[in-house]
PDB file of C-alpha atoms (C1' of nucleotides) in Angstrom:
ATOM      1  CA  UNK A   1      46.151 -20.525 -28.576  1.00 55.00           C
ATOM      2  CA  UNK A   2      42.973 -21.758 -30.164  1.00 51.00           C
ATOM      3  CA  UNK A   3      41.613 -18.311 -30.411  1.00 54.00           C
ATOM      4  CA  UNK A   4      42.313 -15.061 -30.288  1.00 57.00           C
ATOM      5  CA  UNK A   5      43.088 -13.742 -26.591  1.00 59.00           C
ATOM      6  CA  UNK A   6      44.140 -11.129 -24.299  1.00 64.00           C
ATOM      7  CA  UNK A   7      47.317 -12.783 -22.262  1.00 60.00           C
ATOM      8  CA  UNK A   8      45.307 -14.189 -18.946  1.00 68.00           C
ATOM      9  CA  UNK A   9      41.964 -14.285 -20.259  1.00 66.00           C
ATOM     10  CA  UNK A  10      40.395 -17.831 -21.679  1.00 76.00           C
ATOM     11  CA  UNK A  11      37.839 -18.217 -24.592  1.00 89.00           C
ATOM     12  CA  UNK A  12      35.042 -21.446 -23.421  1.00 94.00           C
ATOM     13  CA  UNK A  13      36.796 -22.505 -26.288  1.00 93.00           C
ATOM     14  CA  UNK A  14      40.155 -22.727 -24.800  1.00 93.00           C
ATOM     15  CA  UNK A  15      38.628 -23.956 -21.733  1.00 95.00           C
ATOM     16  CA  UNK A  16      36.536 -26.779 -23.522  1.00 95.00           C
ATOM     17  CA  UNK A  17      40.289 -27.770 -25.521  1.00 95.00           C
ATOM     18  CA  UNK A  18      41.817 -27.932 -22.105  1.00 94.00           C
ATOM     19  CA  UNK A  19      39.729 -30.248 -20.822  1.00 96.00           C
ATOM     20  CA  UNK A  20      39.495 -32.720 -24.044  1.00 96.00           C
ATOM     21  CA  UNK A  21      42.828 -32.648 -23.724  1.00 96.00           C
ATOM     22  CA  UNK A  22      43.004 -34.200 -20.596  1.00 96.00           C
ATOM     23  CA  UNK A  23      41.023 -37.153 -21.511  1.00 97.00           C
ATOM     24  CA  UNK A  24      42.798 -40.267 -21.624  1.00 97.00           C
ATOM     25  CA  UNK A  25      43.480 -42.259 -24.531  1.00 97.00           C
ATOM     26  CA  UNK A  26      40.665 -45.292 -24.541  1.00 97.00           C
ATOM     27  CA  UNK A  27      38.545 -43.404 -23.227  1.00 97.00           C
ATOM     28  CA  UNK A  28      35.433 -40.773 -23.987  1.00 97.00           C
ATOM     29  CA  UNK A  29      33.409 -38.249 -22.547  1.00 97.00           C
ATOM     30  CA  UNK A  30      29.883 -36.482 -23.505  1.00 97.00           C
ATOM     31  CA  UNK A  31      29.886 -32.839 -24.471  1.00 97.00           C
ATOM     32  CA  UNK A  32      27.983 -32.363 -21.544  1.00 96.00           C
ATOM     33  CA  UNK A  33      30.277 -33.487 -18.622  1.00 97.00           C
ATOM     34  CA  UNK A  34      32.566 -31.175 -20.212  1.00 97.00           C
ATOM     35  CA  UNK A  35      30.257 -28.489 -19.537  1.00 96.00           C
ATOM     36  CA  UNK A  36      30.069 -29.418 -16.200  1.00 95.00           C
ATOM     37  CA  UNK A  37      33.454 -29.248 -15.678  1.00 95.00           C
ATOM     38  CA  UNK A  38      33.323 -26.083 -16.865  1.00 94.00           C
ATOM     39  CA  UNK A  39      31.062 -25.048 -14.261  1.00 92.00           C
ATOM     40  CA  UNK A  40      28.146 -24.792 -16.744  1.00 94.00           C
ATOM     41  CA  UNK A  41      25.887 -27.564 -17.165  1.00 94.00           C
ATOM     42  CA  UNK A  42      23.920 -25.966 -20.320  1.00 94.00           C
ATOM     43  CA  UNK A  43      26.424 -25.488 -22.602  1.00 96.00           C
ATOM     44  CA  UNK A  44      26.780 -28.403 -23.755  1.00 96.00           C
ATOM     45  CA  UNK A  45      25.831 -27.135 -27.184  1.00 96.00           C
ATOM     46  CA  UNK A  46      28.315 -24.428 -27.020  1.00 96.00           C
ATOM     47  CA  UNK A  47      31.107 -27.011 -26.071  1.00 96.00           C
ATOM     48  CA  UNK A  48      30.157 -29.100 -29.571  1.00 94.00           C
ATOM     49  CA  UNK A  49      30.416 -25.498 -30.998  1.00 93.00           C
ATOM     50  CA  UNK A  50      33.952 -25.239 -29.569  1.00 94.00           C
ATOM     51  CA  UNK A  51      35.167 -28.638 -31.070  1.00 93.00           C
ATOM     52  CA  UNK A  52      33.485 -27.396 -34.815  1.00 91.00           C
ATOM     53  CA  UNK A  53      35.764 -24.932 -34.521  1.00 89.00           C
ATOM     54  CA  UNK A  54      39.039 -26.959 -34.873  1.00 86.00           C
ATOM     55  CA  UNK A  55      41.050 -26.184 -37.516  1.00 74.00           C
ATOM     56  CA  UNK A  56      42.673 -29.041 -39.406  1.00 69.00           C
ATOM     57  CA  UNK A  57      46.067 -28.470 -37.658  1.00 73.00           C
ATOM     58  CA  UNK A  58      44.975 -27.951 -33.623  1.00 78.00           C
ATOM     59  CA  UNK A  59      42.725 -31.817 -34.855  1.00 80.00           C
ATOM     60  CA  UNK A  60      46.181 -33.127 -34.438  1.00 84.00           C
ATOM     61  CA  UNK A  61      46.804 -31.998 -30.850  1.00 91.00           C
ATOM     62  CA  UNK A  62      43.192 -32.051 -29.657  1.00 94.00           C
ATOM     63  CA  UNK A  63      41.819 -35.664 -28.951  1.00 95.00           C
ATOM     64  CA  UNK A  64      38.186 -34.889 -30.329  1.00 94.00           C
ATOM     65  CA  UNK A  65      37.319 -37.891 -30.968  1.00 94.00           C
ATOM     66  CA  UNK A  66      36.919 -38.851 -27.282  1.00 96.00           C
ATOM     67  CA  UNK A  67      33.906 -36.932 -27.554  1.00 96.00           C
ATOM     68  CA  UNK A  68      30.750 -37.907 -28.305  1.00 96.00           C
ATOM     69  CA  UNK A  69      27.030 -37.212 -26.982  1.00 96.00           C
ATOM     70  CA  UNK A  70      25.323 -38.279 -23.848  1.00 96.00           C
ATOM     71  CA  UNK A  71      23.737 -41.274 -25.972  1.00 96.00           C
ATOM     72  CA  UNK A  72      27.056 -43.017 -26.356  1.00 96.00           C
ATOM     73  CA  UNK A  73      26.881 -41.917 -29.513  1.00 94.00           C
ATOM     74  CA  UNK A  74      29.077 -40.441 -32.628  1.00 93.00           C
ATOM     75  CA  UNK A  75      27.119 -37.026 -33.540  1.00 90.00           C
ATOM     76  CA  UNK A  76      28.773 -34.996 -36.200  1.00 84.00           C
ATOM     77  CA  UNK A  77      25.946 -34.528 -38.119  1.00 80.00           C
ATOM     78  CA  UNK A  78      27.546 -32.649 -40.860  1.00 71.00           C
ATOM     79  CA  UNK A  79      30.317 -34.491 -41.924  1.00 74.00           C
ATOM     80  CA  UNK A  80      29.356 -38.364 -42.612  1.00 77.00           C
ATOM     81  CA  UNK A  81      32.699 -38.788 -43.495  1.00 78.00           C
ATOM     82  CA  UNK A  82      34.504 -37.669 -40.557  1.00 79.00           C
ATOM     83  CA  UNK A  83      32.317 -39.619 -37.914  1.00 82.00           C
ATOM     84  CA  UNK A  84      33.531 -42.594 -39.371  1.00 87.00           C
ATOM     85  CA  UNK A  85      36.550 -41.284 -38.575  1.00 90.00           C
ATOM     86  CA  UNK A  86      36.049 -40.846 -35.855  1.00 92.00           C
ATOM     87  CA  UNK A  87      34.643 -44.167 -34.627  1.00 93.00           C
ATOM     88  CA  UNK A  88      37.914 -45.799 -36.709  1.00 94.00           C
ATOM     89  CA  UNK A  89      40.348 -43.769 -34.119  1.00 94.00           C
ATOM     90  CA  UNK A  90      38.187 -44.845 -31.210  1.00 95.00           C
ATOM     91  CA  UNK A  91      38.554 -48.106 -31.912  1.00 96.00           C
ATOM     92  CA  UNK A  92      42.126 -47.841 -32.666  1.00 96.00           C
ATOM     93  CA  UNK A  93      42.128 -46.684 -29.315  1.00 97.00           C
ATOM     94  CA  UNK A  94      40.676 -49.382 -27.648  1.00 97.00           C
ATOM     95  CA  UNK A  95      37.036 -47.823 -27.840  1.00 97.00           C
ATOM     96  CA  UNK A  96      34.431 -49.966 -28.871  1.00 96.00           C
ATOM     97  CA  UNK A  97      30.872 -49.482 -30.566  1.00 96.00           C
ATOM     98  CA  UNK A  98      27.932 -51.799 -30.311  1.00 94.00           C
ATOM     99  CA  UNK A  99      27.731 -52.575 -34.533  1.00 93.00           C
ATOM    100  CA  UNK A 100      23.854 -52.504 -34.136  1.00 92.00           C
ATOM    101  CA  UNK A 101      23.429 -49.777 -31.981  1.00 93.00           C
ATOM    102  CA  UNK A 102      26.218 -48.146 -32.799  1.00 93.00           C
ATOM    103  CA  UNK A 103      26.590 -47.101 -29.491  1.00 95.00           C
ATOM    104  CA  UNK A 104      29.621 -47.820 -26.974  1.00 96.00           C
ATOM    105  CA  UNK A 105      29.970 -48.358 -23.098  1.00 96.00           C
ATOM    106  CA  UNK A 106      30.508 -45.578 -20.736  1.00 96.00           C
ATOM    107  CA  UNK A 107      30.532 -48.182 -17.959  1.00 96.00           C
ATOM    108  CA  UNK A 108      34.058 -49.595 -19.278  1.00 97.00           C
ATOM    109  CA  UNK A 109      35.315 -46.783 -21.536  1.00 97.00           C
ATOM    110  CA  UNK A 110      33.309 -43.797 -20.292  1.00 97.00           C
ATOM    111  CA  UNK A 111      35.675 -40.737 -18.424  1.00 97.00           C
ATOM    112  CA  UNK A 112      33.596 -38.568 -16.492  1.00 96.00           C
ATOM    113  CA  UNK A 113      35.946 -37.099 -13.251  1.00 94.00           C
ATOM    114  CA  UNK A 114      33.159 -34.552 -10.979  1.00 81.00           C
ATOM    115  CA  UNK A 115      34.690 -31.452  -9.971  1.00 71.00           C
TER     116      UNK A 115
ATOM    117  C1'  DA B   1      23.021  -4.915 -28.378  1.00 77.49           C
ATOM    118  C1'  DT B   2      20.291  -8.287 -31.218  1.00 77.49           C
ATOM    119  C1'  DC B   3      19.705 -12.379 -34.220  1.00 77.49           C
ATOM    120  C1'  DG B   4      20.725 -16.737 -36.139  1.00 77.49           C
ATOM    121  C1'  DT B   5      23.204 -20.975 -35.607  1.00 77.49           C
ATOM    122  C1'  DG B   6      24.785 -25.534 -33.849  1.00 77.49           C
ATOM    123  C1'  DA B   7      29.638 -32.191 -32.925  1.00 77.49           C
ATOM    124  C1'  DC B   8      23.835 -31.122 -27.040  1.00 77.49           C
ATOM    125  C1'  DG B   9      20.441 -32.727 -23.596  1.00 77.49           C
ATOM    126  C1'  DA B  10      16.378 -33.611 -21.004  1.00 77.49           C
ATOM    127  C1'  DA B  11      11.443 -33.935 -21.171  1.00 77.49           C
ATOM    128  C1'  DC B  12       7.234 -35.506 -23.685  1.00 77.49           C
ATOM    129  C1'  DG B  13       3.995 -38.406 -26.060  1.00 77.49           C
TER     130       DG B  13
ATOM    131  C1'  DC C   1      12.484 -47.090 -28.739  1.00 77.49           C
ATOM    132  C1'  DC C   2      11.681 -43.043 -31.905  1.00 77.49           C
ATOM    133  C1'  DG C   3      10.627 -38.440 -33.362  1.00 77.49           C
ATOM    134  C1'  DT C   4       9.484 -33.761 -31.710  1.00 77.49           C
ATOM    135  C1'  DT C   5       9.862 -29.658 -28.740  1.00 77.49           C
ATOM    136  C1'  DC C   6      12.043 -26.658 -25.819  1.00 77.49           C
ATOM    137  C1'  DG C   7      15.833 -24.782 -23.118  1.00 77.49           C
ATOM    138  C1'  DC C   8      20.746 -23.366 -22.613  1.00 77.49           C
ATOM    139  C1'  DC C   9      25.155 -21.248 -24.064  1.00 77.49           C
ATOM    140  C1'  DA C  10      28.896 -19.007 -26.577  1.00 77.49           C
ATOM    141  C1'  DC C  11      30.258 -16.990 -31.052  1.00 77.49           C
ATOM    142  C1'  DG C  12      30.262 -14.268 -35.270  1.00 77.49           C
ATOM    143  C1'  DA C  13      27.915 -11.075 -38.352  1.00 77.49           C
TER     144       DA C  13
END
DNA sequence: ATCGTGACGAACG
DNA sequence: CCGTTCGCCACGA
């Protein structure tokens, strides 16, 4: 229950949570296959909108850090702080960034399942 | 219903 | 490769 809801009817937030969710652990995703899998391809700027939205508590339940933008990249452009974060639990994960480019490698850790 | 906003992304130059 | 521009979407005021 990420947000408010009639009983049967799902917020894209609780859609976009359902689907980080399922990402395995050592592995990431871009905000924009998630819209795919969603069945729409544009929103990948709502989907970062849905992951803003996590409160402290559903961080703990919520794998967000397996997300990151179609660059390979950590985004979070407000919070310096929590990228590195972030990039600390991806690593802890297995999930490794180039130190120069700061990028990492979809080809070995990226998760990207087409429906 | 309309407007502003934002952890995005692809297209340009 | 880098910075800029534009398009797309859902949400809250």
């Amino acid at each position: 229950m990420a947000s408010k809801r009639k009983l049967g009817t799902k917020n894209f937030y609780d859609l976009v949570y359902d689907v980080v969710k399922k990402i395995p652990k050592g592995r990431v995703t871009t905000y924009g296959h998630i819209a795919i899998m969603l069945g729409n391809p544009r929103a990948a700027r709502a989907v970062g909108y849905a992951l803003n939205a996590l409160k402290k508590g559903s961080e703990n339940k919520i794998p967000w850090q397996r997300v990151i933008n179609a660059k390979a990249e950590i985004s979070f452009k407000g919070d310096p702080l929590r990228s590195g974060l972030q990039k600390k639990i991806l690593e802890t994960e297995g999930v490794f960034f180039d130190k120069k480019s700061g990028k990492t490698d979809f080809n070995k850790y990226g998760w990207f399942p087409i429906k």
